[in-house]
PDB file of C-alpha atoms in Angstrom:
ATOM      1  CA  MET A   1     123.398  96.199 110.286  1.00  0.00           C
ATOM      2  CA  ASN A   2     120.628  93.630 110.273  1.00  0.00           C
ATOM      3  CA  THR A   3     120.328  91.383 107.404  1.00  0.00           C
ATOM      4  CA  LEU A   4     116.932  92.145 106.367  1.00  0.00           C
ATOM      5  CA  ILE A   5     117.573  95.702 106.394  1.00  0.00           C
ATOM      6  CA  LYS A   6     120.489  94.921 104.041  1.00  0.00           C
ATOM      7  CA  MET A   7     118.078  92.986 101.987  1.00  0.00           C
ATOM      8  CA  THR A   8     115.658  95.621 102.124  1.00  0.00           C
ATOM      9  CA  LEU A   9     118.121  98.733 100.917  1.00  0.00           C
ATOM     10  CA  LEU A  10     119.677  95.987  98.154  1.00  0.00           C
ATOM     11  CA  ALA A  11     115.898  95.311  96.826  1.00  0.00           C
ATOM     12  CA  THR A  12     115.551  99.072  96.769  1.00  0.00           C
ATOM     13  CA  PHE A  13     118.734  99.732  94.805  1.00  0.00           C
ATOM     14  CA  ILE A  14     117.675  97.029  92.100  1.00  0.00           C
ATOM     15  CA  LEU A  15     113.945  98.159  92.109  1.00  0.00           C
ATOM     16  CA  GLY A  16     114.352 101.983  92.181  1.00  0.00           C
ATOM     17  CA  PHE A  17     117.348 102.254  89.787  1.00  0.00           C
ATOM     18  CA  VAL A  18     118.019  99.058  87.888  1.00  0.00           C
ATOM     19  CA  LEU A  19     114.634  98.173  86.611  1.00  0.00           C
ATOM     20  CA  PRO A  20     113.485 101.576  85.538  1.00  0.00           C
ATOM     21  CA  PHE A  21     116.412 102.713  83.860  1.00  0.00           C
ATOM     22  CA  ALA A  22     116.767  99.524  82.040  1.00  0.00           C
ATOM     23  CA  TYR A  23     113.082  99.867  80.959  1.00  0.00           C
ATOM     24  CA  TYR A  24     113.704 102.835  79.884  1.00  0.00           C
ATOM     25  CA  PHE A  25     117.011 102.190  77.827  1.00  0.00           C
ATOM     26  CA  PHE A  26     116.164  98.929  76.261  1.00  0.00           C
ATOM     27  CA  GLY A  27     113.039 100.277  74.721  1.00  0.00           C
ATOM     28  CA  ALA A  28     111.949 102.962  72.415  1.00  0.00           C
ATOM     29  CA  LYS A  29     112.992 106.061  73.786  1.00  0.00           C
ATOM     30  CA  SER A  30     110.178 108.407  74.374  1.00  0.00           C
ATOM     31  CA  ARG A  31     108.965 111.285  76.979  1.00  0.00           C
ATOM     32  CA  SER A  32     106.166 109.114  78.381  1.00  0.00           C
ATOM     33  CA  ARG A  33     108.552 106.124  78.883  1.00  0.00           C
ATOM     34  CA  TYR A  34     110.920 108.248  80.765  1.00  0.00           C
ATOM     35  CA  LYS A  35     108.204 109.754  82.843  1.00  0.00           C
ATOM     36  CA  ARG A  36     107.044 106.130  83.854  1.00  0.00           C
ATOM     37  CA  ALA A  37     110.580 105.338  84.587  1.00  0.00           C
ATOM     38  CA  LEU A  38     111.372 108.190  86.741  1.00  0.00           C
ATOM     39  CA  VAL A  39     108.078 107.905  88.555  1.00  0.00           C
ATOM     40  CA  GLY A  40     108.929 104.314  89.199  1.00  0.00           C
ATOM     41  CA  ASN A  41     112.568 105.337  90.554  1.00  0.00           C
ATOM     42  CA  ILE A  42     111.337 108.014  92.841  1.00  0.00           C
ATOM     43  CA  ALA A  43     108.409 105.388  94.098  1.00  0.00           C
ATOM     44  CA  ALA A  44     110.561 102.528  94.551  1.00  0.00           C
ATOM     45  CA  VAL A  45     113.206 104.288  96.084  1.00  0.00           C
ATOM     46  CA  ILE A  46     111.018 106.387  98.543  1.00  0.00           C
ATOM     47  CA  THR A  47     109.009 102.997  99.564  1.00  0.00           C
ATOM     48  CA  GLY A  48     112.205 101.310 100.391  1.00  0.00           C
ATOM     49  CA  ILE A  49     113.822 103.824 102.556  1.00  0.00           C
ATOM     50  CA  VAL A  50     110.514 104.345 104.310  1.00  0.00           C
ATOM     51  CA  ILE A  51     110.627 100.240 105.006  1.00  0.00           C
ATOM     52  CA  ALA A  52     114.251 100.579 106.119  1.00  0.00           C
ATOM     53  CA  THR A  53     113.767 103.559 108.512  1.00  0.00           C
ATOM     54  CA  ILE A  54     110.695 101.404 110.084  1.00  0.00           C
ATOM     55  CA  LEU A  55     112.858  98.402 110.267  1.00  0.00           C
ATOM     56  CA  ALA A  56     116.026 100.440 111.723  1.00  0.00           C
ATOM     57  CA  TYR A  57     113.877 102.447 114.420  1.00  0.00           C
ATOM     58  CA  ASN A  58     111.235 100.451 115.266  1.00  0.00           C
ATOM     59  CA  PRO A  59     111.201 100.010 119.314  1.00  0.00           C
ATOM     60  CA  ASP A  60     109.844  96.211 118.899  1.00  0.00           C
ATOM     61  CA  PHE A  61     112.658  95.261 116.435  1.00  0.00           C
ATOM     62  CA  GLN A  62     115.348  95.639 118.771  1.00  0.00           C
ATOM     63  CA  LEU A  63     118.460  94.152 116.692  1.00  0.00           C
ATOM     64  CA  LEU A  64     120.025  97.653 116.423  1.00  0.00           C
ATOM     65  CA  ALA A  65     119.737  98.549 120.277  1.00  0.00           C
ATOM     66  CA  ALA A  66     122.965  99.385 121.955  1.00  0.00           C
ATOM     67  CA  GLU A  67     124.014  97.727 125.055  1.00  0.00           C
ATOM     68  CA  PRO A  68     123.495  99.526 128.372  1.00  0.00           C
ATOM     69  CA  ALA A  69     126.388 101.427 129.527  1.00  0.00           C
ATOM     70  CA  VAL A  70     125.533 100.756 133.149  1.00  0.00           C
ATOM     71  CA  ALA A  71     123.633  97.593 134.282  1.00  0.00           C
ATOM     72  CA  GLY A  72     119.944  98.011 134.681  1.00  0.00           C
ATOM     73  CA  GLN A  73     119.789 101.290 132.920  1.00  0.00           C
ATOM     74  CA  ALA A  74     117.172 101.641 130.080  1.00  0.00           C
ATOM     75  CA  VAL A  75     118.065 101.182 126.582  1.00  0.00           C
ATOM     76  CA  ASP A  76     116.949 104.052 124.094  1.00  0.00           C
ATOM     77  CA  THR A  77     116.208 102.600 120.918  1.00  0.00           C
ATOM     78  CA  GLY A  78     116.529 105.933 118.897  1.00  0.00           C
ATOM     79  CA  PHE A  79     113.330 106.272 117.186  1.00  0.00           C
ATOM     80  CA  ALA A  80     112.586 109.747 118.046  1.00  0.00           C
ATOM     81  CA  THR A  81     116.195 110.739 117.703  1.00  0.00           C
ATOM     82  CA  GLY A  82     116.127 109.233 114.038  1.00  0.00           C
ATOM     83  CA  MET A  83     112.970 110.914 113.256  1.00  0.00           C
ATOM     84  CA  GLY A  84     114.586 114.346 114.473  1.00  0.00           C
ATOM     85  CA  TYR A  85     117.389 113.596 112.088  1.00  0.00           C
ATOM     86  CA  ILE A  86     115.021 113.031 109.064  1.00  0.00           C
ATOM     87  CA  ALA A  87     113.119 116.075 109.932  1.00  0.00           C
ATOM     88  CA  ALA A  88     116.092 118.266 110.267  1.00  0.00           C
ATOM     89  CA  ALA A  89     116.721 116.803 106.688  1.00  0.00           C
ATOM     90  CA  LEU A  90     113.702 117.424 105.114  1.00  0.00           C
ATOM     91  CA  VAL A  91     113.405 120.957 106.598  1.00  0.00           C
ATOM     92  CA  THR A  92     116.971 121.736 104.951  1.00  0.00           C
ATOM     93  CA  GLY A  93     116.222 119.956 101.719  1.00  0.00           C
ATOM     94  CA  LEU A  94     112.939 121.505 101.004  1.00  0.00           C
ATOM     95  CA  SER A  95     113.807 125.095 102.178  1.00  0.00           C
ATOM     96  CA  CYS A  96     116.835 124.915  99.777  1.00  0.00           C
ATOM     97  CA  ILE A  97     114.372 123.668  96.934  1.00  0.00           C
ATOM     98  CA  GLY A  98     111.939 126.317  97.525  1.00  0.00           C
ATOM     99  CA  GLY A  99     114.652 129.016  97.916  1.00  0.00           C
ATOM    100  CA  GLY A 100     116.062 127.824  94.730  1.00  0.00           C
ATOM    101  CA  VAL A 101     113.021 128.219  92.526  1.00  0.00           C
ATOM    102  CA  ALA A 102     112.347 131.510  94.354  1.00  0.00           C
ATOM    103  CA  VAL A 103     115.719 132.960  93.480  1.00  0.00           C
ATOM    104  CA  ALA A 104     115.406 131.412  89.733  1.00  0.00           C
ATOM    105  CA  SER A 105     112.105 133.284  88.899  1.00  0.00           C
ATOM    106  CA  ALA A 106     113.051 136.442  91.003  1.00  0.00           C
ATOM    107  CA  SER A 107     116.584 137.004  89.562  1.00  0.00           C
ATOM    108  CA  SER A 108     115.372 136.401  86.212  1.00  0.00           C
ATOM    109  CA  ALA A 109     112.753 138.968  86.708  1.00  0.00           C
ATOM    110  CA  ALA A 110     115.299 141.250  88.016  1.00  0.00           C
ATOM    111  CA  LEU A 111     117.803 141.027  85.003  1.00  0.00           C
ATOM    112  CA  GLY A 112     114.916 141.492  82.712  1.00  0.00           C
ATOM    113  CA  ALA A 113     113.839 144.701  84.582  1.00  0.00           C
ATOM    114  CA  ILE A 114     117.706 145.974  85.027  1.00  0.00           C
ATOM    115  CA  SER A 115     117.826 145.461  81.304  1.00  0.00           C
ATOM    116  CA  GLU A 116     115.320 147.943  80.894  1.00  0.00           C
ATOM    117  CA  ASP A 117     115.900 150.416  83.555  1.00  0.00           C
ATOM    118  CA  ASP A 118     119.038 150.750  85.564  1.00  0.00           C
ATOM    119  CA  SER A 119     117.708 152.668  88.502  1.00  0.00           C
ATOM    120  CA  ILE A 120     115.573 149.584  89.937  1.00  0.00           C
ATOM    121  CA  PHE A 121     118.980 147.425  90.569  1.00  0.00           C
ATOM    122  CA  GLY A 122     118.683 148.082  94.436  1.00  0.00           C
ATOM    123  CA  ARG A 123     115.062 147.108  94.610  1.00  0.00           C
ATOM    124  CA  SER A 124     115.350 144.085  92.631  1.00  0.00           C
ATOM    125  CA  LEU A 125     118.341 142.871  94.523  1.00  0.00           C
ATOM    126  CA  ILE A 126     116.040 143.199  97.747  1.00  0.00           C
ATOM    127  CA  PHE A 127     113.713 140.547  96.283  1.00  0.00           C
ATOM    128  CA  VAL A 128     116.614 138.292  95.314  1.00  0.00           C
ATOM    129  CA  GLY A 129     117.812 138.411  98.773  1.00  0.00           C
ATOM    130  CA  LEU A 130     114.489 137.880 100.335  1.00  0.00           C
ATOM    131  CA  ALA A 131     114.254 134.617  98.145  1.00  0.00           C
ATOM    132  CA  GLU A 132     117.554 133.237  99.474  1.00  0.00           C
ATOM    133  CA  GLY A 133     116.321 134.152 103.058  1.00  0.00           C
ATOM    134  CA  ILE A 134     113.711 130.829 102.785  1.00  0.00           C
ATOM    135  CA  ALA A 135     116.778 128.630 102.440  1.00  0.00           C
ATOM    136  CA  LEU A 136     118.316 130.107 105.487  1.00  0.00           C
ATOM    137  CA  TYR A 137     115.210 130.021 107.489  1.00  0.00           C
ATOM    138  CA  GLY A 138     115.097 126.417 106.796  1.00  0.00           C
ATOM    139  CA  LEU A 139     118.702 125.969 107.767  1.00  0.00           C
ATOM    140  CA  ILE A 140     117.863 127.567 110.817  1.00  0.00           C
ATOM    141  CA  ILE A 141     115.290 125.535 112.063  1.00  0.00           C
ATOM    142  CA  SER A 142     117.104 122.407 111.300  1.00  0.00           C
ATOM    143  CA  PHE A 143     119.604 123.672 113.755  1.00  0.00           C
ATOM    144  CA  MET A 144     117.141 124.373 116.344  1.00  0.00           C
ATOM    145  CA  ILE A 145     115.763 120.864 115.448  1.00  0.00           C
ATOM    146  CA  LEU A 146     119.401 119.190 115.902  1.00  0.00           C
ATOM    147  CA  GLY A 147     119.862 121.563 118.978  1.00  0.00           C
ATOM    148  CA  GLN A 148     116.842 119.324 120.629  1.00  0.00           C
ATOM    149  CA  LEU A 149     118.306 115.896 120.014  1.00  0.00           C
TER     150      LEU A 149
END
């Protein structure tokens, strides 16, 4: 791995984790201070990961390119492959978060309804299952993306 990418990831760690939590723990502990530390954490980590990704997969920045297997063969820098992996990870993660939020609200409403009337158990189970389907759809899409790489 290139030294510049290592330094970027180290700066991401320090700016994203160490400084925001030091800011929170060495001051007056309040809700607004916690929110500022959390926003600083998220912003620094996302910025550092984006910069490291750009450095790693930029076609003009050829420090990570592999040697060609055959003399004269063009080297694929892997930018499209890297973006495909990032897309598959985002699809899986965001669909699972959405499915979790949907299951949380649907199942709590279903439990409340079942406690009042036992005959609606089957209908409420269908709604909870539909909410879980969101995560499965995202997983299927990520498999389709990975199949194209």
